Coordinates of C-alpha atoms in Angstrom, one line a residue:
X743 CA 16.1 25.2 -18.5
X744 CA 13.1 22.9 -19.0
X745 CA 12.0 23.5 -15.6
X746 CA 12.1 27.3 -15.5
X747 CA 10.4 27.0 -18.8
X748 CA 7.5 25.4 -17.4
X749 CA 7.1 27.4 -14.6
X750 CA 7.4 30.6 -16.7
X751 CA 4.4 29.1 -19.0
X752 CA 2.1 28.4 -15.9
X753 CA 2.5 32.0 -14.4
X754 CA 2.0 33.2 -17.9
X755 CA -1.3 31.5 -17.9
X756 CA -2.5 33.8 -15.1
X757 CA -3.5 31.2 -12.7
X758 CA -3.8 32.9 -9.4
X759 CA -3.0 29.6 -7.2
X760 CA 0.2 27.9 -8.0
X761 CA 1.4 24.6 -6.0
X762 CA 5.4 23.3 -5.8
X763 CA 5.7 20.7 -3.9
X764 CA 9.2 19.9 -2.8
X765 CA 11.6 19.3 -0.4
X766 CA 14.1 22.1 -2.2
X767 CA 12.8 24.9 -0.9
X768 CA 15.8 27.3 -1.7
X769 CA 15.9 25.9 -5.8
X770 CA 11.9 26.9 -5.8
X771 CA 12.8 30.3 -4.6
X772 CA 15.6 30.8 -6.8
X773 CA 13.6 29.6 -10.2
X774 CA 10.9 31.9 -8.8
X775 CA 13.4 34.6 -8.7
X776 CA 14.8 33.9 -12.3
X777 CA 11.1 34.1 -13.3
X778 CA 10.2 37.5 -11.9
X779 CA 13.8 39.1 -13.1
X780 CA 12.7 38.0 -16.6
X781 CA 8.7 39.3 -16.5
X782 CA 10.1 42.4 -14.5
X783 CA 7.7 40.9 -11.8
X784 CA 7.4 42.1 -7.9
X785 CA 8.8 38.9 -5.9
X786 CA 7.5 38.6 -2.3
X787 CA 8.3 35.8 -0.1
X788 CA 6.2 35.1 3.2
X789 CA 7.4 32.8 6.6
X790 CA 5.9 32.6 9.8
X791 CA 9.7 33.3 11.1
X792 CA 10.2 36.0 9.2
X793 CA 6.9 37.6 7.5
X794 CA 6.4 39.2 4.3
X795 CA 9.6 40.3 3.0
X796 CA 9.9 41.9 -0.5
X797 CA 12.9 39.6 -2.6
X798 CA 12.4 41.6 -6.0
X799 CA 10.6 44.9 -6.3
X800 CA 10.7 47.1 -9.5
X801 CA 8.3 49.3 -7.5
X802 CA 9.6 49.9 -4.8
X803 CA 6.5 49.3 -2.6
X804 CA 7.4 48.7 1.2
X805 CA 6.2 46.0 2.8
X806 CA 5.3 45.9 6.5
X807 CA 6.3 42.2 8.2
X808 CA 2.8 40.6 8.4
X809 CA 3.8 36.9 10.5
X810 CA 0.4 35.7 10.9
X811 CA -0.6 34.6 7.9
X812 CA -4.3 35.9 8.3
X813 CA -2.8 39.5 8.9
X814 CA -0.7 39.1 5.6
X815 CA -3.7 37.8 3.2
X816 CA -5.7 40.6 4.5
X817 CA -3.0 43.0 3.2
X818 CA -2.4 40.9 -0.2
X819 CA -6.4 41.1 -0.7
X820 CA -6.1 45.0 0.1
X821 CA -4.4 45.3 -3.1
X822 CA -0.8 46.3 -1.0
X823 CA 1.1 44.1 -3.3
X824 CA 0.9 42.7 -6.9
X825 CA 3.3 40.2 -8.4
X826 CA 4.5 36.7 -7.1
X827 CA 3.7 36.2 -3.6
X828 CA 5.8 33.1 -2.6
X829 CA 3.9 31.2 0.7
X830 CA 6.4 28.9 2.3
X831 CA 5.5 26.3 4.5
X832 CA 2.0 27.1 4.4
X833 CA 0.2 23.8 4.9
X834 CA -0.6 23.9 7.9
X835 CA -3.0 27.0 7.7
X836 CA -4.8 24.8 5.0
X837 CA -7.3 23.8 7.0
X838 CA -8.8 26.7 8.5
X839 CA -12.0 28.4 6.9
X840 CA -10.9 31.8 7.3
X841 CA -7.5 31.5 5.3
X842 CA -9.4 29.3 2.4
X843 CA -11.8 32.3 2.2
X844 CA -9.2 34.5 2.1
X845 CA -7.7 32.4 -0.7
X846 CA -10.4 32.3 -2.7
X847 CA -10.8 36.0 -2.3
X848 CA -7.6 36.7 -3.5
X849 CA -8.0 34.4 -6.3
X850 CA -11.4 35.2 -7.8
X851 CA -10.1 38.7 -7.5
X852 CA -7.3 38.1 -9.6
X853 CA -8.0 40.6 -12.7
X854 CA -7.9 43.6 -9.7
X855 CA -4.8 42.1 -7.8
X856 CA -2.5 40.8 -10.2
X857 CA -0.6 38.7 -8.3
X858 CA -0.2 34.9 -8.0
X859 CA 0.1 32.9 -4.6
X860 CA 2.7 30.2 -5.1
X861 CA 2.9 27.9 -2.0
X862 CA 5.5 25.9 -1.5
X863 CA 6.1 23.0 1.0
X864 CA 7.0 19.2 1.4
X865 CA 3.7 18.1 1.1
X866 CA 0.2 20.3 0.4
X867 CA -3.2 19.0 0.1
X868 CA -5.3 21.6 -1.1
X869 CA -9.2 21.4 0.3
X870 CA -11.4 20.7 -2.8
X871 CA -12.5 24.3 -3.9
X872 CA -9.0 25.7 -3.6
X873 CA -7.9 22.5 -5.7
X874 CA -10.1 23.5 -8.6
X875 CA -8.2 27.0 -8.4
X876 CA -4.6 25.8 -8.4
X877 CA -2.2 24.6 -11.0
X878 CA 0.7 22.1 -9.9
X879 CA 4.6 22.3 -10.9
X880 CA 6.7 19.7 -10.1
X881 CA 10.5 19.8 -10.5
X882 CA 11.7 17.2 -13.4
X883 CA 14.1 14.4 -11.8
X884 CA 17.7 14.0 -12.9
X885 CA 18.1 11.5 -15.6
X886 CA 21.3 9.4 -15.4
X887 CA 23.4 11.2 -17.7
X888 CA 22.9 14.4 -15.5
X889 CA 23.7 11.9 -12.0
X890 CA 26.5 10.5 -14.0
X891 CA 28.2 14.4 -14.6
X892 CA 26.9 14.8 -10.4
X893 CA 29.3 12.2 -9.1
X894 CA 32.4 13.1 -11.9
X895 CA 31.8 16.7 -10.1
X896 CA 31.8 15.7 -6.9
X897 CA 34.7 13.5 -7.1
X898 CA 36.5 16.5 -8.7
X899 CA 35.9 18.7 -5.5
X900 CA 37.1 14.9 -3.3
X901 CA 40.1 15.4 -5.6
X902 CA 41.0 18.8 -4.7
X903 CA 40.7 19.0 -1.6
X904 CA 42.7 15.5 -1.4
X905 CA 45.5 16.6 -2.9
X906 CA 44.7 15.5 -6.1
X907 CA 44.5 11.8 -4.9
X908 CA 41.7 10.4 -7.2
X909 CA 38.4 8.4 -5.8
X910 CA 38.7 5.2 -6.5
X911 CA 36.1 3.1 -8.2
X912 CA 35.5 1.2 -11.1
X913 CA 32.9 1.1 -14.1
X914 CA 30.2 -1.1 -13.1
X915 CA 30.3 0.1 -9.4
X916 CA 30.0 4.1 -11.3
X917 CA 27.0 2.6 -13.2
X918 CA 25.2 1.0 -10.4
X919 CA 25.5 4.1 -8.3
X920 CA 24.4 5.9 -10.7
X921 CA 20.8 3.8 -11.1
X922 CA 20.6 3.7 -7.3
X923 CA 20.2 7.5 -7.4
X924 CA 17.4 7.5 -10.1
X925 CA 14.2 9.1 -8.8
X926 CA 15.8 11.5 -6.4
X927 CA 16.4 15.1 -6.8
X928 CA 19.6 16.6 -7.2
X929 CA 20.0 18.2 -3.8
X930 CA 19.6 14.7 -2.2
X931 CA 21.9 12.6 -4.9
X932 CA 24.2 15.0 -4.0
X933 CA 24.4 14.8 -0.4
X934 CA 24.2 10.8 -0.8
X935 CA 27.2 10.8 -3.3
X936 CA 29.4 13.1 -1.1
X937 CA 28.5 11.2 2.3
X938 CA 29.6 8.2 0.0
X939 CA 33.0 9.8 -1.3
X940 CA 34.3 12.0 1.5
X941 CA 35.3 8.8 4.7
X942 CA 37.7 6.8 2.7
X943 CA 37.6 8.4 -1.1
X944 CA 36.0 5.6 -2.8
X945 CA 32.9 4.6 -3.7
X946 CA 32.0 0.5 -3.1
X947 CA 29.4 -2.0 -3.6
X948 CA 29.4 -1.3 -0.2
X949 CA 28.0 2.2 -0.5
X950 CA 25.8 1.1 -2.8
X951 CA 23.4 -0.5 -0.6
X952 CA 23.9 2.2 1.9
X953 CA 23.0 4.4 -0.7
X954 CA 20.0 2.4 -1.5
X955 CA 18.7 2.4 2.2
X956 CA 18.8 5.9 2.6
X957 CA 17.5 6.6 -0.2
X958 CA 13.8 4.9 0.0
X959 CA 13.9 6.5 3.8
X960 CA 14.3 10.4 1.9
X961 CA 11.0 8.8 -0.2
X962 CA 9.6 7.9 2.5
X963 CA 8.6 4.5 0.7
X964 CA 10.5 2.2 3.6
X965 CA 8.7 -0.7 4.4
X966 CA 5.9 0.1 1.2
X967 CA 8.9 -0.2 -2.1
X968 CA 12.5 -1.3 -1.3
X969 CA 14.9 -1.9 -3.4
X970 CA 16.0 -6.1 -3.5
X971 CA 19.9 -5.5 -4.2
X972 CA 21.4 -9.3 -4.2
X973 CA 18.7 -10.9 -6.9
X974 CA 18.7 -14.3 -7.8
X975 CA 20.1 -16.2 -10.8
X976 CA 17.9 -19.0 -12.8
X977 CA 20.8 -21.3 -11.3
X978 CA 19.3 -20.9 -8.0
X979 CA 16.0 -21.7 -9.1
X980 CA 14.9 -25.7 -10.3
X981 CA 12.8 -26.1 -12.9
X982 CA 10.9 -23.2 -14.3
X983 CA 12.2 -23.9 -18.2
X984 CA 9.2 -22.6 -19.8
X985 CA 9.1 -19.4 -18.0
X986 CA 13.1 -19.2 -18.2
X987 CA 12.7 -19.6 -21.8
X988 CA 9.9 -17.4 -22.2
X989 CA 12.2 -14.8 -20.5
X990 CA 15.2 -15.4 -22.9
X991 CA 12.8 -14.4 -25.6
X992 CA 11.9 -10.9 -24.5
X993 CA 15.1 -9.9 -22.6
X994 CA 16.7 -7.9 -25.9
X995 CA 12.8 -6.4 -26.6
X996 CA 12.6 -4.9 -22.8
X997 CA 15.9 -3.8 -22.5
X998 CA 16.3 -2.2 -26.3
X999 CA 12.7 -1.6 -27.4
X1000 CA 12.3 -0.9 -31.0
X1001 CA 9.1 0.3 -32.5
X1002 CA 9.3 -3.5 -34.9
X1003 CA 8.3 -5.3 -31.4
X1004 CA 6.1 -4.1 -28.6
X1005 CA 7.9 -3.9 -25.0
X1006 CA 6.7 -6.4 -22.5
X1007 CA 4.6 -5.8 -20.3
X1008 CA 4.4 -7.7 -17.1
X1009 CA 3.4 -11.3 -16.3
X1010 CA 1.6 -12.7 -13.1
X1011 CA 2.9 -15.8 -11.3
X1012 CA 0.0 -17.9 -9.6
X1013 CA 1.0 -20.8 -8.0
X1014 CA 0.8 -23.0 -4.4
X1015 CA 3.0 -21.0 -1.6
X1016 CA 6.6 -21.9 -1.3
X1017 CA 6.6 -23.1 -5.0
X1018 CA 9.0 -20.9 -5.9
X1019 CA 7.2 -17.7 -7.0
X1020 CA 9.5 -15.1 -5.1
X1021 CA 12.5 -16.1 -6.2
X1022 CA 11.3 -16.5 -9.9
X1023 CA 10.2 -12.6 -9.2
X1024 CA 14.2 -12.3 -8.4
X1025 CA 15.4 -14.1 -10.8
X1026 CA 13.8 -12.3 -14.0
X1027 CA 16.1 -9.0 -12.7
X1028 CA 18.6 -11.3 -12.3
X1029 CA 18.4 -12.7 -15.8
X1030 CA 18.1 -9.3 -17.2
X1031 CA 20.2 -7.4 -14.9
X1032 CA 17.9 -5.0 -13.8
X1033 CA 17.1 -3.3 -10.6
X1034 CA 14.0 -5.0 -8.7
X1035 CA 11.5 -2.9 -6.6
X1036 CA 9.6 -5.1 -4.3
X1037 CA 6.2 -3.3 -3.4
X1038 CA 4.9 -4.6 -0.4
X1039 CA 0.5 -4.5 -1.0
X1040 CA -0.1 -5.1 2.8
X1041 CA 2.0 -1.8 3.9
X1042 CA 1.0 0.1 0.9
X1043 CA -2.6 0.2 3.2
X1044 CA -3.2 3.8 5.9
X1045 CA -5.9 4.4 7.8
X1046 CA -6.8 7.4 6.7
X1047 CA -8.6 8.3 4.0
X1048 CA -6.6 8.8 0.2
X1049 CA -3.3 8.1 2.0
X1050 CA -3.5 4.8 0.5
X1051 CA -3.8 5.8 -3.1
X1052 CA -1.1 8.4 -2.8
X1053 CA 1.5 5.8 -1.6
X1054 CA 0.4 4.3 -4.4
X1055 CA 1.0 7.0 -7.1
X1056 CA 4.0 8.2 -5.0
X1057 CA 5.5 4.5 -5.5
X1058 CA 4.4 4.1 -9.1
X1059 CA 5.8 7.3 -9.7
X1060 CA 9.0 6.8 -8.2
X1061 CA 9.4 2.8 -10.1
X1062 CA 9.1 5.3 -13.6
X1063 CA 11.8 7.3 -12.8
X1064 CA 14.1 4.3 -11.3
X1065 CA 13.1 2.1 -14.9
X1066 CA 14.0 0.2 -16.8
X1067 CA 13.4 -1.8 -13.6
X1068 CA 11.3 -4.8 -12.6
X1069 CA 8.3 -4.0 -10.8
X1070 CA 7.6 -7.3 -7.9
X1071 CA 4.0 -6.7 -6.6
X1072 CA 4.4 -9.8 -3.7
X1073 CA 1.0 -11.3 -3.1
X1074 CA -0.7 -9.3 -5.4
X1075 CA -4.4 -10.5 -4.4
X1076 CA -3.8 -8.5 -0.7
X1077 CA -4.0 -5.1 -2.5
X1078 CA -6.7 -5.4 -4.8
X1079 CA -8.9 -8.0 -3.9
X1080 CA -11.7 -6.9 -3.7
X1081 CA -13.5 -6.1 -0.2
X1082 CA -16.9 -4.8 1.2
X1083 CA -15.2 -3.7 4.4
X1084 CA -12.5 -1.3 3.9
X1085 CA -15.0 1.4 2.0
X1086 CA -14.1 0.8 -1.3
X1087 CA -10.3 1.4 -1.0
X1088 CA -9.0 -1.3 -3.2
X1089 CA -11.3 -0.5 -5.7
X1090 CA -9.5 2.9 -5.7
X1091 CA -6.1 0.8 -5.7
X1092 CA -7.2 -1.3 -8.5
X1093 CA -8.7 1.7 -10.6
X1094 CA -4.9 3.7 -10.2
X1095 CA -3.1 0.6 -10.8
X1096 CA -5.0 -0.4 -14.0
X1097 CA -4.7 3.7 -14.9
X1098 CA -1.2 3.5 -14.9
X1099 CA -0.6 -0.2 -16.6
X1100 CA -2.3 0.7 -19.3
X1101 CA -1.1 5.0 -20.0
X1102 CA 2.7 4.1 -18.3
X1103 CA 5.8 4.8 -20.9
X1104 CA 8.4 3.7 -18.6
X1105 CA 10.3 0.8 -19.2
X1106 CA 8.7 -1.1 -15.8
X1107 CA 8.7 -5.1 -16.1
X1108 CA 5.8 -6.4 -13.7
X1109 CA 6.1 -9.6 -11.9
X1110 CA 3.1 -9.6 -9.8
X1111 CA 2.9 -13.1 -7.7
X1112 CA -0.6 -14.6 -6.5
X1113 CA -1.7 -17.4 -4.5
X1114 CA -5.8 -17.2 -4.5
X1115 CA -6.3 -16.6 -8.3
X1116 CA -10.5 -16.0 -6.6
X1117 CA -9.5 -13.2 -4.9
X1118 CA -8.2 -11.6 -8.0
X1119 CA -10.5 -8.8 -10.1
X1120 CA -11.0 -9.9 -13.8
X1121 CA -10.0 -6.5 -15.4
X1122 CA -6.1 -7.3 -13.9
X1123 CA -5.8 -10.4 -15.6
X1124 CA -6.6 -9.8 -18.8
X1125 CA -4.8 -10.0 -21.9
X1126 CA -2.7 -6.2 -22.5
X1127 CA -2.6 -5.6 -19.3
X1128 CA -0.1 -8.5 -18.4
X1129 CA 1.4 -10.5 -21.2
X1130 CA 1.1 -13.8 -19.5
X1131 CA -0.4 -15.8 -16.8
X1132 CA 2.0 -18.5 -15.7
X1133 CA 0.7 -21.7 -13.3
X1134 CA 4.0 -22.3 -11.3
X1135 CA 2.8 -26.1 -9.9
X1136 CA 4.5 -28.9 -7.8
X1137 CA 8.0 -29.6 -9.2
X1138 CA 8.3 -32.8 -11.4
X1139 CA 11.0 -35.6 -10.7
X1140 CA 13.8 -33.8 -12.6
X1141 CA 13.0 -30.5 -11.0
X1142 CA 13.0 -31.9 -7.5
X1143 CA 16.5 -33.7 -8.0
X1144 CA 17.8 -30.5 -9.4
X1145 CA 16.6 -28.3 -6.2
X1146 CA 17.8 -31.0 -4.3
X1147 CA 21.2 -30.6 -5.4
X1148 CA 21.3 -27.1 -5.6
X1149 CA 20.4 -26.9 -1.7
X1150 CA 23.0 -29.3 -0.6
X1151 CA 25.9 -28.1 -2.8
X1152 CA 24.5 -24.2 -1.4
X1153 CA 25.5 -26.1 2.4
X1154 CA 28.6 -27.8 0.9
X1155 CA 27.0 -31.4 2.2
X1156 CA 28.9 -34.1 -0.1
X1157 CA 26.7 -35.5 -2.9
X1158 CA 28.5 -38.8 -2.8
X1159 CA 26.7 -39.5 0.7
X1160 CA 22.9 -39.0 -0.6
X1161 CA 21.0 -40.3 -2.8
X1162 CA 19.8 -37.2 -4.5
X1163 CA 17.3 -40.0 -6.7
X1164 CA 16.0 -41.6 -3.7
X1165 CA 15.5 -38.1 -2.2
X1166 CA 13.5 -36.5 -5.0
X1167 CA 11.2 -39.5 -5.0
X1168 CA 10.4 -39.5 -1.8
X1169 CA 9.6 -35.7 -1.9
X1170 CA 6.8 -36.1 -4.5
X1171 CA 4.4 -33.6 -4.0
X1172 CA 6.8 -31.1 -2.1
X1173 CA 7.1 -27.4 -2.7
X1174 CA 10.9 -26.1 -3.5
X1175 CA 10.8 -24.7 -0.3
X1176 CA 9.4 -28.0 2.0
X1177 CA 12.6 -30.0 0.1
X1178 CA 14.9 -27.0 1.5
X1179 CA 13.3 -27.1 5.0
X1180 CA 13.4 -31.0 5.1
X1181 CA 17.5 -30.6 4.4
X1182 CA 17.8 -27.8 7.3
X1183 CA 16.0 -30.2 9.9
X1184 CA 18.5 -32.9 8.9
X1185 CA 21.8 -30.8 9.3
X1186 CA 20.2 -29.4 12.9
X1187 CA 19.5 -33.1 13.7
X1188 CA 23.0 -34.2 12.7
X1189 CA 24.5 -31.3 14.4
X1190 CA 23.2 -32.4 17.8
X1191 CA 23.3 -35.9 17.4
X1192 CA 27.1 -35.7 15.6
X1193 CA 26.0 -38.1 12.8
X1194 CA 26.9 -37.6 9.3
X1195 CA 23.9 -36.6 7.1
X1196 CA 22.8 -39.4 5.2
X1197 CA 20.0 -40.5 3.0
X1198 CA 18.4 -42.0 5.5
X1199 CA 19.1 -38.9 8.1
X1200 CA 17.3 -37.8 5.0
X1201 CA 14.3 -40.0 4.5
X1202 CA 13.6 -39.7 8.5
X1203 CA 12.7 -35.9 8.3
X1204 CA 11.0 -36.0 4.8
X1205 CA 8.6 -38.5 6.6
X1206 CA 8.5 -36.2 9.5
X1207 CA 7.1 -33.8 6.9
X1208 CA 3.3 -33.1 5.8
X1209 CA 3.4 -31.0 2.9
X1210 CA 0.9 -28.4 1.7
X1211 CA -0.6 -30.2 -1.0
X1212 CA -1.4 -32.5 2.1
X1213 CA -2.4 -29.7 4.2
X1214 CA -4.3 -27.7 1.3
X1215 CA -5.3 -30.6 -1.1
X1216 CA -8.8 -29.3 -1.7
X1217 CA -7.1 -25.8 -2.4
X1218 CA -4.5 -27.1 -4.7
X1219 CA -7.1 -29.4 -6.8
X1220 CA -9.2 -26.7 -7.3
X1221 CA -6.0 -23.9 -8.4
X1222 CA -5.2 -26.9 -10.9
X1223 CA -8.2 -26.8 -12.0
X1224 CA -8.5 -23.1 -12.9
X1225 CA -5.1 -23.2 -14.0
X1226 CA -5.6 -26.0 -16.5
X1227 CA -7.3 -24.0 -19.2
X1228 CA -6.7 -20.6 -18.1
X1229 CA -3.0 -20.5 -17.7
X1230 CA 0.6 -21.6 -19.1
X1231 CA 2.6 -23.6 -16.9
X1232 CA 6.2 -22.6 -15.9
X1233 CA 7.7 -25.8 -16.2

């Protein structure tokens, strides 16, 4: 009711340009329809298959079937028909001067004409002038409790045409469905659910992740936002107690915000690569149980010009209506560090992304992950926009025994025949994921030679190994550095 609402309040406001985009076609038509029964309003609908066809007429004005869409403006500016004037699939005509003339005509001349040009189509960018002409309506998404009553419906139908055999499932598999279909529209978390329901009558963490793929290919935001299902405890990660306890702190203030204690915010991980930042970006949904959205800056980038921004609002957009959610922005320093060569587009990145850190009401936890703190813009990494700044350095003694451990007992290798001590000694100055390597080389080598691993099978590929903070020890003095007074660090 909201929706028709709305849509009733901007045809009131005699605007003479009116712009749904949508994939539902047929639920834009029939809210127009409700519309114009209510305001005793003409309804006219034009195709290029089938013309200009009257839908509603309380006048009972005949209307000849005008396909070309130059033909039928010509008759709409002629004063043949008043009322709505519903234009589907009319993007492509956009960009010819003639039909933006006749547009404009129509519009300027709305006093005369009363009636209102509603277009409606997947996608519709509007040239500038008629832009300034048009007001936007956009259908509200399902929120979970209406998904929730989608599926119980759908399993209904399952039922009865199953004689009465009930789908199977189970609480926690219902509630994870039901935030996997958060940000689509009803037509679409319909289909999904049913395709879900209707091979073997169940719904499974299986068809979960299904779900989930198909879903970010009907957004179109494949290979730019996916959704990370399998996140990562703390368990897996070694070391890290400051940020894990940091975490601890604000997990009940994110997930229940109260107006006592303000939500968090975000925080940005800057560290050496292979320290351990990704799978700290996993772990904090993993902590908090939370969906994770990994937004990949590098194909978030188009060649052509504004596409870039708009896969940005179009996946900002669609991480508020998945929340509460964490937000992982991979290599953050890709996407808005800032460039002389690409014409000012990631300034235009940074300025949306700043926009919407700072005016966003949706519960979205940011984990943004950096390497070159240089290439970063001051305005990100200041203070309200993120909460914290968190230096994730080379792991200590303890921190290397304990990912030590956790990689051998992950490859079931018996602890009793390595020196996990020796081992995390020897690795000083090792990443998390150079220790993990070095024991992967040593099961290949033992494989093929048919030795048991040792800790001096061990020791032989450590030595083999020359580690970044030997490779990149100018780099990693000067990150210290910057780090020392400037951020907190995550051990």
């Amino acid at each position: 009711m909201t929706d028709i609402k709305d849509l009733e309040l901007i045809l009131l406001s005699h605007t003479p340009l009116v712009v749904i985009e949508t994939f539902e076609e047929k639920r834009a038509l029939d809210m127009l329809a409700k519309v114009a029964v209510k305001r005793y309003q003409n309804l006219y609908t034009w195709s290029v298959t089938s013309g200009l066809r009257d839908s509603i007429t309380f006048t009972g004005n005949e209307v000849a079937e005008f396909s070309e869409p130059d033909a039928m403006l010509h008759h709409v500016k002629a004063g043949q028909c008043n009322g709505i004037i519903v234009l589907c699939d009319f993007h492509p005509y956009l960009s010819e001067a003639k039909i933006q003339r006749l547009i404009k005509d129509i519009a300027f001349d709305y006093d005369r004409l009363k009636c209102t040009l509603v277009l409606v189509s997947h996608q519709l960018d509007l040239p500038v002038d008629l832009n300034r002409l048009a007001a936007r309506f956009n259908f509200a998404l399902p929120d979970e409790a209406q998904i929730h009553n989608l599926v119980l419906e759908e399993a209904r139908e399952w039922a009865k045409q199953n004689k009465g055999v009930r789908v199977q499932t189970d609480s926690n598999t219902l509630n994870a469905l039901v935030k996997n279909l958060k940000g689509l529209s009803l037509s679409d978390a319909k289909r999904l659910v049913r395709g879900a329901i209707v091979d073997d009558g169940a719904i499974s963490e299986y068809n979960i992740k299904e779900i989930s793929k198909a879903k970010f290919q009907l957004l179109n935001m494949d290979g730019i936002l996916s959704y990370e299902y399998d996140t990562a405890q703390f368990s897996e990660v070694g070391g890290l107690g400051n940020l894990k306890r940091w975490l601890n702190e604000r997990k009940a203030a994110f997930i229940e915000p109260s107006s006592k204690v303000d939500s968090p915010k975000g925080i940005l991980l800057l560290g050496v690569q292979g320290g351990g930042k990704s799978l700290a970006a996993k772990a904090v949904a993993g902590m908090w149980k939370l969906p994770l959205l990994r937004l990949d800056m590098g194909a978030l980038y188009n060649k052509y010009v504004g596409e870039t921004e708009r896969n940005l609002r179009e996946t900002l957009k669609l991480a508020d209506h998945i929340s509460p959610c964490v937000l992982w922005v991979d290599e953050i320093e890709k996407g808005i560090g800032q460039s002389s060569s690409d014409n000012g587009t990631s300034m235009r990145v940074l300025a949306s992304l700043l926009t919407w850190m700072a005016e966003r009401k949706s519960q979205v936890f940011i984990v943004a992950t950096a390497n070159d703190i240089k290439a970063l813009p001051t305005e990100f990494m200041r203070k309200g926009r993120l909460d914290e700044i968190f230096f994730v350095d080379l792991p200590e003694q303890a921190e290397r025994e304990t990912i030590t451990l956790i990689h051998l007992e992950k490859r079931n290798i018996p602890l009793d025949k390595v020196d996990v001590s020796m081992i995390a000694k020897t690795t000083e100055g090792f990443t998390g994921a150079e220790i993990e390597q070095a024991i992967v080389s040593t099961i290949y080598r033992s494989t093929v030679g048919k030795q048991n691993i040792s800790t001096l099978l061990l020791l032989e590929e450590i030595k083999k190994t020359r580690p970044i903070s030997v490779l990149r020890a100018e780099e990693l003095y000067a990150l210290r550095v910057w780090a020392r007074e400037r951020a907190v660090s995550a051990h």
